[in-house]
Short mmCIF file of N, CA and C in Angstrom, two decimals:
data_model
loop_
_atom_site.label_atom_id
_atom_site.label_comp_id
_atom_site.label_asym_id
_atom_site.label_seq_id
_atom_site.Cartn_x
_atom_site.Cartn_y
_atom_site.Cartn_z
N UNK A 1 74.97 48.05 -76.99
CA UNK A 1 73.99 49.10 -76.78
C UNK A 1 74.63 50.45 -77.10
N UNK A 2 73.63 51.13 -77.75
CA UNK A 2 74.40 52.56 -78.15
C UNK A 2 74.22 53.27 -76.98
N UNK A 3 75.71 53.97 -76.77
CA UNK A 3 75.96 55.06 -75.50
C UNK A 3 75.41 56.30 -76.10
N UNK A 4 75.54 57.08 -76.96
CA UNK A 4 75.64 57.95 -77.98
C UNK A 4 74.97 58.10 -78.93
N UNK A 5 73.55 58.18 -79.33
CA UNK A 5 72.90 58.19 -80.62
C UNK A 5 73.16 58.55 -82.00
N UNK A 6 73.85 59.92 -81.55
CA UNK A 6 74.50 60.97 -82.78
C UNK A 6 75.48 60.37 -83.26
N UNK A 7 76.24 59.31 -82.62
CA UNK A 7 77.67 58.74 -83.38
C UNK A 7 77.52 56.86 -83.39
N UNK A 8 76.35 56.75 -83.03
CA UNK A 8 76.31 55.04 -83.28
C UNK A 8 77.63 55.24 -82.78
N UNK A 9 77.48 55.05 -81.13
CA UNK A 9 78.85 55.00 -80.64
C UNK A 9 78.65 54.18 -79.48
N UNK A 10 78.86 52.71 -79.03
CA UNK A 10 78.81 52.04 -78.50
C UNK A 10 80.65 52.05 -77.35
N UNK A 11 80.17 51.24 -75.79
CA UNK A 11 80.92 51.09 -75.24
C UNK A 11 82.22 50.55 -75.64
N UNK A 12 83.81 50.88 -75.51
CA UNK A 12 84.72 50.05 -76.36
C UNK A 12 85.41 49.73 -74.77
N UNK A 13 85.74 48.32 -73.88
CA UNK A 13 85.86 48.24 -72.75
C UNK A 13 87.72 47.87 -72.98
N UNK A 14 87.97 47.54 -74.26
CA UNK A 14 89.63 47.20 -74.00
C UNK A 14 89.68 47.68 -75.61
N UNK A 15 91.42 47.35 -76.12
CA UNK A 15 92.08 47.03 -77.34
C UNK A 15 93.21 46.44 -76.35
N UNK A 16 93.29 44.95 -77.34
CA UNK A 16 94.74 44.06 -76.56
C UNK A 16 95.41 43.99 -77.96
N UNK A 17 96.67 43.81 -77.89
CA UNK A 17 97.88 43.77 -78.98
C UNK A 17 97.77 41.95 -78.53
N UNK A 18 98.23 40.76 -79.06
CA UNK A 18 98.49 39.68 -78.84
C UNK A 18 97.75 39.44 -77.35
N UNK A 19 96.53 39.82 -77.76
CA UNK A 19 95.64 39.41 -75.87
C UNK A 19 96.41 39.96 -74.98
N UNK A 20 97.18 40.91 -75.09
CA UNK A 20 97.32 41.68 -73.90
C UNK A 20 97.07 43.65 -74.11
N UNK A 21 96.19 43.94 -72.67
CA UNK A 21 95.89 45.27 -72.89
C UNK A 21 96.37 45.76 -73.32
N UNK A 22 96.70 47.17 -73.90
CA UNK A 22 96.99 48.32 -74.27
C UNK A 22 96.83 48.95 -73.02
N UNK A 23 96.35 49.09 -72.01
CA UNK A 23 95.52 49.90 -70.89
C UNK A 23 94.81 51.32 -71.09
N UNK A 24 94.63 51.56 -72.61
CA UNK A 24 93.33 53.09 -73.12
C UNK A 24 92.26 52.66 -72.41
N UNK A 25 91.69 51.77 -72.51
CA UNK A 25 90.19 51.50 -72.65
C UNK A 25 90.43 50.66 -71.07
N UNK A 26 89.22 50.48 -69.99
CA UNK A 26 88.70 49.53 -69.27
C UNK A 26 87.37 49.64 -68.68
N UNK A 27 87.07 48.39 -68.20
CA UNK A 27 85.65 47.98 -67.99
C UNK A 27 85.60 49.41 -66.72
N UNK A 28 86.31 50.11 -65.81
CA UNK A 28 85.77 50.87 -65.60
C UNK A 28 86.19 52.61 -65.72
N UNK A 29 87.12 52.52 -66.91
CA UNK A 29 87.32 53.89 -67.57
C UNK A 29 87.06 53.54 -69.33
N UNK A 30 85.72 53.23 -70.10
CA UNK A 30 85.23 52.52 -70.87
C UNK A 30 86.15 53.75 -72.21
N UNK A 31 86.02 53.75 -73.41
CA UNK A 31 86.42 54.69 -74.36
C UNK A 31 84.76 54.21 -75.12
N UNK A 32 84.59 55.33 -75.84
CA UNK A 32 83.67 55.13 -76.85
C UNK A 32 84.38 54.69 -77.89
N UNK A 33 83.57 53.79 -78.77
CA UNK A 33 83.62 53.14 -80.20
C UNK A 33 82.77 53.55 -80.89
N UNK A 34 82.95 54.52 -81.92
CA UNK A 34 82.29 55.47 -83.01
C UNK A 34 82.51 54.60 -84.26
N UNK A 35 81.04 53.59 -84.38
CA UNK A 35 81.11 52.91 -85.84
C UNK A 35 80.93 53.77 -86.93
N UNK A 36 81.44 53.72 -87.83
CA UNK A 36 81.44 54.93 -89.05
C UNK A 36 81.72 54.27 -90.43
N UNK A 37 80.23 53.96 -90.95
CA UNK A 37 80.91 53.74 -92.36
C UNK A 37 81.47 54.51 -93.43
N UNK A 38 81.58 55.76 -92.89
CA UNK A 38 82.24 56.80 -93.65
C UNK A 38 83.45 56.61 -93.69
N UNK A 39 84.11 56.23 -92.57
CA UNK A 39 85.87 56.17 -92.03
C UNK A 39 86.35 54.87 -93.01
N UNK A 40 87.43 54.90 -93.96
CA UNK A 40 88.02 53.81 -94.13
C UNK A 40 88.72 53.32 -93.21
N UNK A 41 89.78 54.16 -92.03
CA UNK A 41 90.54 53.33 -91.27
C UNK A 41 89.99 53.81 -89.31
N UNK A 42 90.75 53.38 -88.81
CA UNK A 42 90.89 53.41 -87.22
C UNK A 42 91.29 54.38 -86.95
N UNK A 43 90.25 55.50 -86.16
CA UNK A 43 91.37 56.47 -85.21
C UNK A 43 90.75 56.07 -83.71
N UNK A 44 92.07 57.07 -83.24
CA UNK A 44 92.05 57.21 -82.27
C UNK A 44 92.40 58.91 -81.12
N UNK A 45 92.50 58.75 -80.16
CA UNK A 45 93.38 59.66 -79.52
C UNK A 45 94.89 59.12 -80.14
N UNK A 46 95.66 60.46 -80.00
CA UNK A 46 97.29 60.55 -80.32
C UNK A 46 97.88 59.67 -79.25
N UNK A 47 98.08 60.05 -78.08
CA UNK A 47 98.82 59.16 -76.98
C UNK A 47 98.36 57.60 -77.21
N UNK A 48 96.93 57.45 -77.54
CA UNK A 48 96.38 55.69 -77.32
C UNK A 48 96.91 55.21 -78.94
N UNK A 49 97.00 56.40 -79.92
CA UNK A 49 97.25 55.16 -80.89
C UNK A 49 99.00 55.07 -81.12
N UNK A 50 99.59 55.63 -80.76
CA UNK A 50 100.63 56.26 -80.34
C UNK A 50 101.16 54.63 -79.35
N UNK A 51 100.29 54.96 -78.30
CA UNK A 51 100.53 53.37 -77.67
C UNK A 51 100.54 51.94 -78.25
N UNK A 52 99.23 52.08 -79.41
CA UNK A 52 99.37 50.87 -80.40
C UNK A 52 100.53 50.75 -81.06
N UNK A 53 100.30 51.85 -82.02
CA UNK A 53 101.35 51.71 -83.05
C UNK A 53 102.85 51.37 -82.46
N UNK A 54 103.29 51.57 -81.35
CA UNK A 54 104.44 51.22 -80.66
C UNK A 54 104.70 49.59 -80.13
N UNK A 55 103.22 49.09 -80.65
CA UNK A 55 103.36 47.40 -80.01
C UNK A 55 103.50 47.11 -81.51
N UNK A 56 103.50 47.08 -82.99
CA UNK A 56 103.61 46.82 -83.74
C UNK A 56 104.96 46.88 -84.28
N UNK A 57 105.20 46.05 -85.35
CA UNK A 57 106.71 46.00 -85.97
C UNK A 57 107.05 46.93 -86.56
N UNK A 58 108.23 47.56 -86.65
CA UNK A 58 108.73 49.00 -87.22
C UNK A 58 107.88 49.13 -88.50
N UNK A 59 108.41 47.26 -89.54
CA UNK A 59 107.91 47.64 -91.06
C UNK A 59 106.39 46.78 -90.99
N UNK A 60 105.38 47.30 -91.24
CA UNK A 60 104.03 46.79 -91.52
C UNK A 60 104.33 45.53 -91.87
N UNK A 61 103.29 44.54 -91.56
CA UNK A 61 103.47 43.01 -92.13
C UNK A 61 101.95 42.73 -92.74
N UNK A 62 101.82 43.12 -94.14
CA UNK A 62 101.05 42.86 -94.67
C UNK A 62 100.24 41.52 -95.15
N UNK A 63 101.37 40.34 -94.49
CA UNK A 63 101.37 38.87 -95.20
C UNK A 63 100.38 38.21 -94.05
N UNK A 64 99.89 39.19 -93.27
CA UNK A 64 98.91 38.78 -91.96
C UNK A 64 99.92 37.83 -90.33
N UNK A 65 101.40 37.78 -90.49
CA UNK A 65 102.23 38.06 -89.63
C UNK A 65 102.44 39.05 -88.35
N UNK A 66 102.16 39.30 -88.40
CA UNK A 66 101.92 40.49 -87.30
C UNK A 66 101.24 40.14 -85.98
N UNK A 67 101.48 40.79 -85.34
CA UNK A 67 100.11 40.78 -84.09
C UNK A 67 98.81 41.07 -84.39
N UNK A 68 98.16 40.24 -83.69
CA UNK A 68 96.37 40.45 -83.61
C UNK A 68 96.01 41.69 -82.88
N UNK A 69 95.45 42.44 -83.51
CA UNK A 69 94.58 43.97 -82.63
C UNK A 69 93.23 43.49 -82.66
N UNK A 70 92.76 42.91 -81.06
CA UNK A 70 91.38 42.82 -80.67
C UNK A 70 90.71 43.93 -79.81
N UNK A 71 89.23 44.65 -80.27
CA UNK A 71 88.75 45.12 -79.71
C UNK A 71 87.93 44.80 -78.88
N UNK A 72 87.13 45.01 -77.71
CA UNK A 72 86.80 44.27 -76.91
C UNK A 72 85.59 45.51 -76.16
N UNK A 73 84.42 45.01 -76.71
CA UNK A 73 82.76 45.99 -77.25
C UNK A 73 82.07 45.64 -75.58
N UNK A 74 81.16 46.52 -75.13
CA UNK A 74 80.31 46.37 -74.47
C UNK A 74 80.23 45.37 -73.00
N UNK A 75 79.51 44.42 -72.97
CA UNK A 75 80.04 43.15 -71.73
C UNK A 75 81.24 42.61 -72.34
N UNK A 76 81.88 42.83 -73.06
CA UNK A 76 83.18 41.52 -72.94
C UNK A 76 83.10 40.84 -74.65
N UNK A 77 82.64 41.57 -75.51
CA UNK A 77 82.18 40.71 -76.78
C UNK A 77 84.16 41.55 -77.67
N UNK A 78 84.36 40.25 -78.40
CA UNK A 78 85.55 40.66 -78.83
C UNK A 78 85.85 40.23 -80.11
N UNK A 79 86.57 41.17 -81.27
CA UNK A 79 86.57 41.19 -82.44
C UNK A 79 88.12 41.69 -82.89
N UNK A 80 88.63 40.10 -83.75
CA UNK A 80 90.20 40.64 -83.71
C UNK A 80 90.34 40.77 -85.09
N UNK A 81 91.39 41.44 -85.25
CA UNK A 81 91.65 41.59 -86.65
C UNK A 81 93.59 41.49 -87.02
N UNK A 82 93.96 40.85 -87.62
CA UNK A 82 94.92 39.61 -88.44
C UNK A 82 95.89 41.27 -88.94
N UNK A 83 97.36 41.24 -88.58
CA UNK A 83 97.77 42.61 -89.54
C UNK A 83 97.50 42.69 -90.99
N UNK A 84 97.23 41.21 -91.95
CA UNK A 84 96.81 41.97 -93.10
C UNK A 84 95.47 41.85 -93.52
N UNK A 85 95.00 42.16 -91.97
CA UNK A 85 93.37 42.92 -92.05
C UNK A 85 93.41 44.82 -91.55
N UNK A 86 94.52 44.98 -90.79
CA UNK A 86 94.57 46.04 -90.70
C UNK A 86 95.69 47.11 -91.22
N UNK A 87 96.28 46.48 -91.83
CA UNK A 87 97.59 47.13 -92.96
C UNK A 87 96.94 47.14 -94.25
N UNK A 88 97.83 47.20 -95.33
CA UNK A 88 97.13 47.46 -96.82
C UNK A 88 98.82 48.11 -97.33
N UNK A 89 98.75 47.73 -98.68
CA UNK A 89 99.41 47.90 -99.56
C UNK A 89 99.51 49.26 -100.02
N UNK A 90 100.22 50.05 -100.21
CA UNK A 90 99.75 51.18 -100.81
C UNK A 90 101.33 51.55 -102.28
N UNK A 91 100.94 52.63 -103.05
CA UNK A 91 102.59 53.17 -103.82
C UNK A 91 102.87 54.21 -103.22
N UNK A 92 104.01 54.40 -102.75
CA UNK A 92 104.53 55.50 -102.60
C UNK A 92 106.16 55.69 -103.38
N UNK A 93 106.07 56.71 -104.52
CA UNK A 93 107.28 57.14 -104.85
C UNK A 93 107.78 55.63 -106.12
N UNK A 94 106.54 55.07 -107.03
CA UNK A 94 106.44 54.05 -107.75
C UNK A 94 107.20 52.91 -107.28
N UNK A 95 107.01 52.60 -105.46
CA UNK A 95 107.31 50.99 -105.44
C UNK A 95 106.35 50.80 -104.27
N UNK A 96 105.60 49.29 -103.77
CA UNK A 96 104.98 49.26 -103.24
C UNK A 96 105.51 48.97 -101.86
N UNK A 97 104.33 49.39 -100.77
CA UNK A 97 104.80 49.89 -99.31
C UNK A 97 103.76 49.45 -98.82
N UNK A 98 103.66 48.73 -97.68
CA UNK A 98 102.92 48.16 -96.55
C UNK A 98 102.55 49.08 -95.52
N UNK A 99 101.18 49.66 -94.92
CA UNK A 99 101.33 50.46 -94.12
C UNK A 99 99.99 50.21 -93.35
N UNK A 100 100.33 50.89 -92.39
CA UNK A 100 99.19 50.84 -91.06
C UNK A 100 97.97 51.35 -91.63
N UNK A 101 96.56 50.86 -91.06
CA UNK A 101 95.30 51.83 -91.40
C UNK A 101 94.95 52.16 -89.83
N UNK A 102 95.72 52.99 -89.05
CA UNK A 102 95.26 53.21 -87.51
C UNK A 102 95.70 54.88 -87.86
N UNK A 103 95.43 55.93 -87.35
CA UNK A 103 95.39 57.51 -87.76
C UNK A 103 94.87 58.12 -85.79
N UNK A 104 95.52 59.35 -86.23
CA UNK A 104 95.03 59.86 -84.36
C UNK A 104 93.91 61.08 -84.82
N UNK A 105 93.17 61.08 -83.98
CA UNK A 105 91.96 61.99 -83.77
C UNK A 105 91.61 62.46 -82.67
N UNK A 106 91.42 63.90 -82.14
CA UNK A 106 90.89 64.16 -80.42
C UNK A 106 89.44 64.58 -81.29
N UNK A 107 88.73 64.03 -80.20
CA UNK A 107 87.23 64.75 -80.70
C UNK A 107 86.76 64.63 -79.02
N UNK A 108 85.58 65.41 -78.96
CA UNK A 108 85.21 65.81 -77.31
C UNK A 108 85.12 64.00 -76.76
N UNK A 109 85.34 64.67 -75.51
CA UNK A 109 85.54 63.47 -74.30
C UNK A 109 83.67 63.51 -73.82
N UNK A 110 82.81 63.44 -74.40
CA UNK A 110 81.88 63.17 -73.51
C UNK A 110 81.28 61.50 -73.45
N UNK A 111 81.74 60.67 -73.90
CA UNK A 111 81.56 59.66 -73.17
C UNK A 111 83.09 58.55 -72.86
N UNK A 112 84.05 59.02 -72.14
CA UNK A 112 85.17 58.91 -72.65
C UNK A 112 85.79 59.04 -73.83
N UNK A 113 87.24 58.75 -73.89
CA UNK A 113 88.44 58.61 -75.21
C UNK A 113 87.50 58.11 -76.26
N UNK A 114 87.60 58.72 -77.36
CA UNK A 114 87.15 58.28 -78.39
C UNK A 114 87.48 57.63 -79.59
N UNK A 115 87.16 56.30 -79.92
CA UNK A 115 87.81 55.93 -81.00
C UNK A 115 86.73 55.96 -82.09
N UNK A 116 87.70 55.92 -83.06
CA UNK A 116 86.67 56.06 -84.60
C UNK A 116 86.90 54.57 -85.33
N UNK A 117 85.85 53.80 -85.81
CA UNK A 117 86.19 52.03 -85.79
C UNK A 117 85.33 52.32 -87.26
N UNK A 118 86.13 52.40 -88.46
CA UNK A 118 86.03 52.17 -89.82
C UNK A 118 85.62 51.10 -91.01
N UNK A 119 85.87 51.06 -91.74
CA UNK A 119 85.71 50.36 -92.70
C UNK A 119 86.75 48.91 -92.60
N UNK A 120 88.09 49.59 -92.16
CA UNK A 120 89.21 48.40 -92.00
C UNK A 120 88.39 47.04 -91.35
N UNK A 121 87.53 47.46 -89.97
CA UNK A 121 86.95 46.69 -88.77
C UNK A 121 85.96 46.01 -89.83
N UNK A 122 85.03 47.05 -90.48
CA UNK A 122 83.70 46.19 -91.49
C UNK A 122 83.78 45.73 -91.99
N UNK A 123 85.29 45.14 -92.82
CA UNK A 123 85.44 44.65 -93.99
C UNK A 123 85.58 42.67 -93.21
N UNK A 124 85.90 42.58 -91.81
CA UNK A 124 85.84 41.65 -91.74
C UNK A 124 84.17 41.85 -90.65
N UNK A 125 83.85 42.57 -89.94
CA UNK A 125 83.05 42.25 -89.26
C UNK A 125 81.79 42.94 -89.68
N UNK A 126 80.57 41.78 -90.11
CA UNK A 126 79.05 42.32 -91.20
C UNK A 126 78.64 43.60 -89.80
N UNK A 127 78.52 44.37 -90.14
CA UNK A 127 77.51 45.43 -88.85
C UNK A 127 76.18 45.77 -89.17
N UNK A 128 75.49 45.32 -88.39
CA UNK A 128 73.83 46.15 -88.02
C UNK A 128 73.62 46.71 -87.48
N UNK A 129 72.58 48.01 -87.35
CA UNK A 129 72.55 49.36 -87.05
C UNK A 129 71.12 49.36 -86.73
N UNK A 130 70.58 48.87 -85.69
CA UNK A 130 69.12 48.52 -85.00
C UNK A 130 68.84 49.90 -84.57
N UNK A 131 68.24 51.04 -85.16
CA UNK A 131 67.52 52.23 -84.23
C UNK A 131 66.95 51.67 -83.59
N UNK A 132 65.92 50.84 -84.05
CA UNK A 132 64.42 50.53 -83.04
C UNK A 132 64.88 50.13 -81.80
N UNK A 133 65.91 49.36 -81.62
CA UNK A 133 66.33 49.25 -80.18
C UNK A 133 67.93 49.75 -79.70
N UNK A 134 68.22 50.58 -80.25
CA UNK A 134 69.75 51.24 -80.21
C UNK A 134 70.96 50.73 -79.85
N UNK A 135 71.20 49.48 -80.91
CA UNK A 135 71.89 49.07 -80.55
C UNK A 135 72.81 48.66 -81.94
N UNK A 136 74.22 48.42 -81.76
CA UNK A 136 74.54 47.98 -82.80
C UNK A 136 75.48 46.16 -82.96
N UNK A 137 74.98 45.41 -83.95
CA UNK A 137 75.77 44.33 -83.92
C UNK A 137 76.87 43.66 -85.00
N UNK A 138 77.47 42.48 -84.61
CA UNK A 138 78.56 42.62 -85.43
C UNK A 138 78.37 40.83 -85.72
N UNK A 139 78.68 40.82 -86.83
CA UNK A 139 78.68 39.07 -87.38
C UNK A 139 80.38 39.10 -88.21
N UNK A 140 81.05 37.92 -88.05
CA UNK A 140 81.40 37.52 -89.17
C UNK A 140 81.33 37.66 -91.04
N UNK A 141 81.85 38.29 -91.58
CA UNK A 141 81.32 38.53 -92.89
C UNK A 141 81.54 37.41 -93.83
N UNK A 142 81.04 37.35 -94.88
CA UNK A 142 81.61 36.23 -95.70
C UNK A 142 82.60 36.62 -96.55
#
């Protein structure tokens, strides 16, 4: 259910590294989840992604090795994503480099911490964007 109209911004109640919390987000200090198909990657607040990025391996593991980053929407609905669903290849300095798609952002606190949930999240999870009943959902993509 959308909290937020202006940001298709639904309840975000956790993020766990390998099924275990992070402790940003809980069922009763909730963070908003700002779906954005504008955003290619994940932000966040500085301190919370700050907290992620510190459960991850120094060098990106693009080969999908890594820990699972699950978000965890509304009653309890949860959507993980594989590190080489949330890393990516990039050049830097003509050789190739593995790197995070997670970035920090403060934007106002009015429905708690805010995260910004991108393109990285859409590319595995299909999203629908129901005005008529304000809500937004998430499938499996092919």
């Amino acid at each position: 259910t959308v909290i937020e109209k202006k940001y298709w911004s639904i309840k975000l109640t956790d993020i766990l590294v390998n099924g275990t919390s992070l402790g940003v987000c809980s069922d009763l200090n909730p963070c908003s989840g700002i779906i954005d198909t504008g955003t290619s990657i994940i932000s966040g607040p500085s301190a919370d992604v700050d907290k992620l990025l510190n459960q991850l391996p120094n060098d990106a593991d693009c080969s999908g090795k890594g820990p699972e980053i699950t978000f965890k929407f509304g009653d309890g609905e949860e959507y993980t994503l594989h590190s080489n669903e949330y890393n990516e290849n990039i050049i830097v300095d003509h050789r190739m480099e593995c790197t995070s798609l997670f970035d920090t952002i403060e934007l106002p606190r009015t429905n708690g911490p805010a995260w910004i949930i991108g393109e990285v999240f859409m590319k595995k999870y299909y999203t629908i964007f129901d005005r008529d009943s304000d809500r937004v959902g998430f499938a499996l993509a092919n």
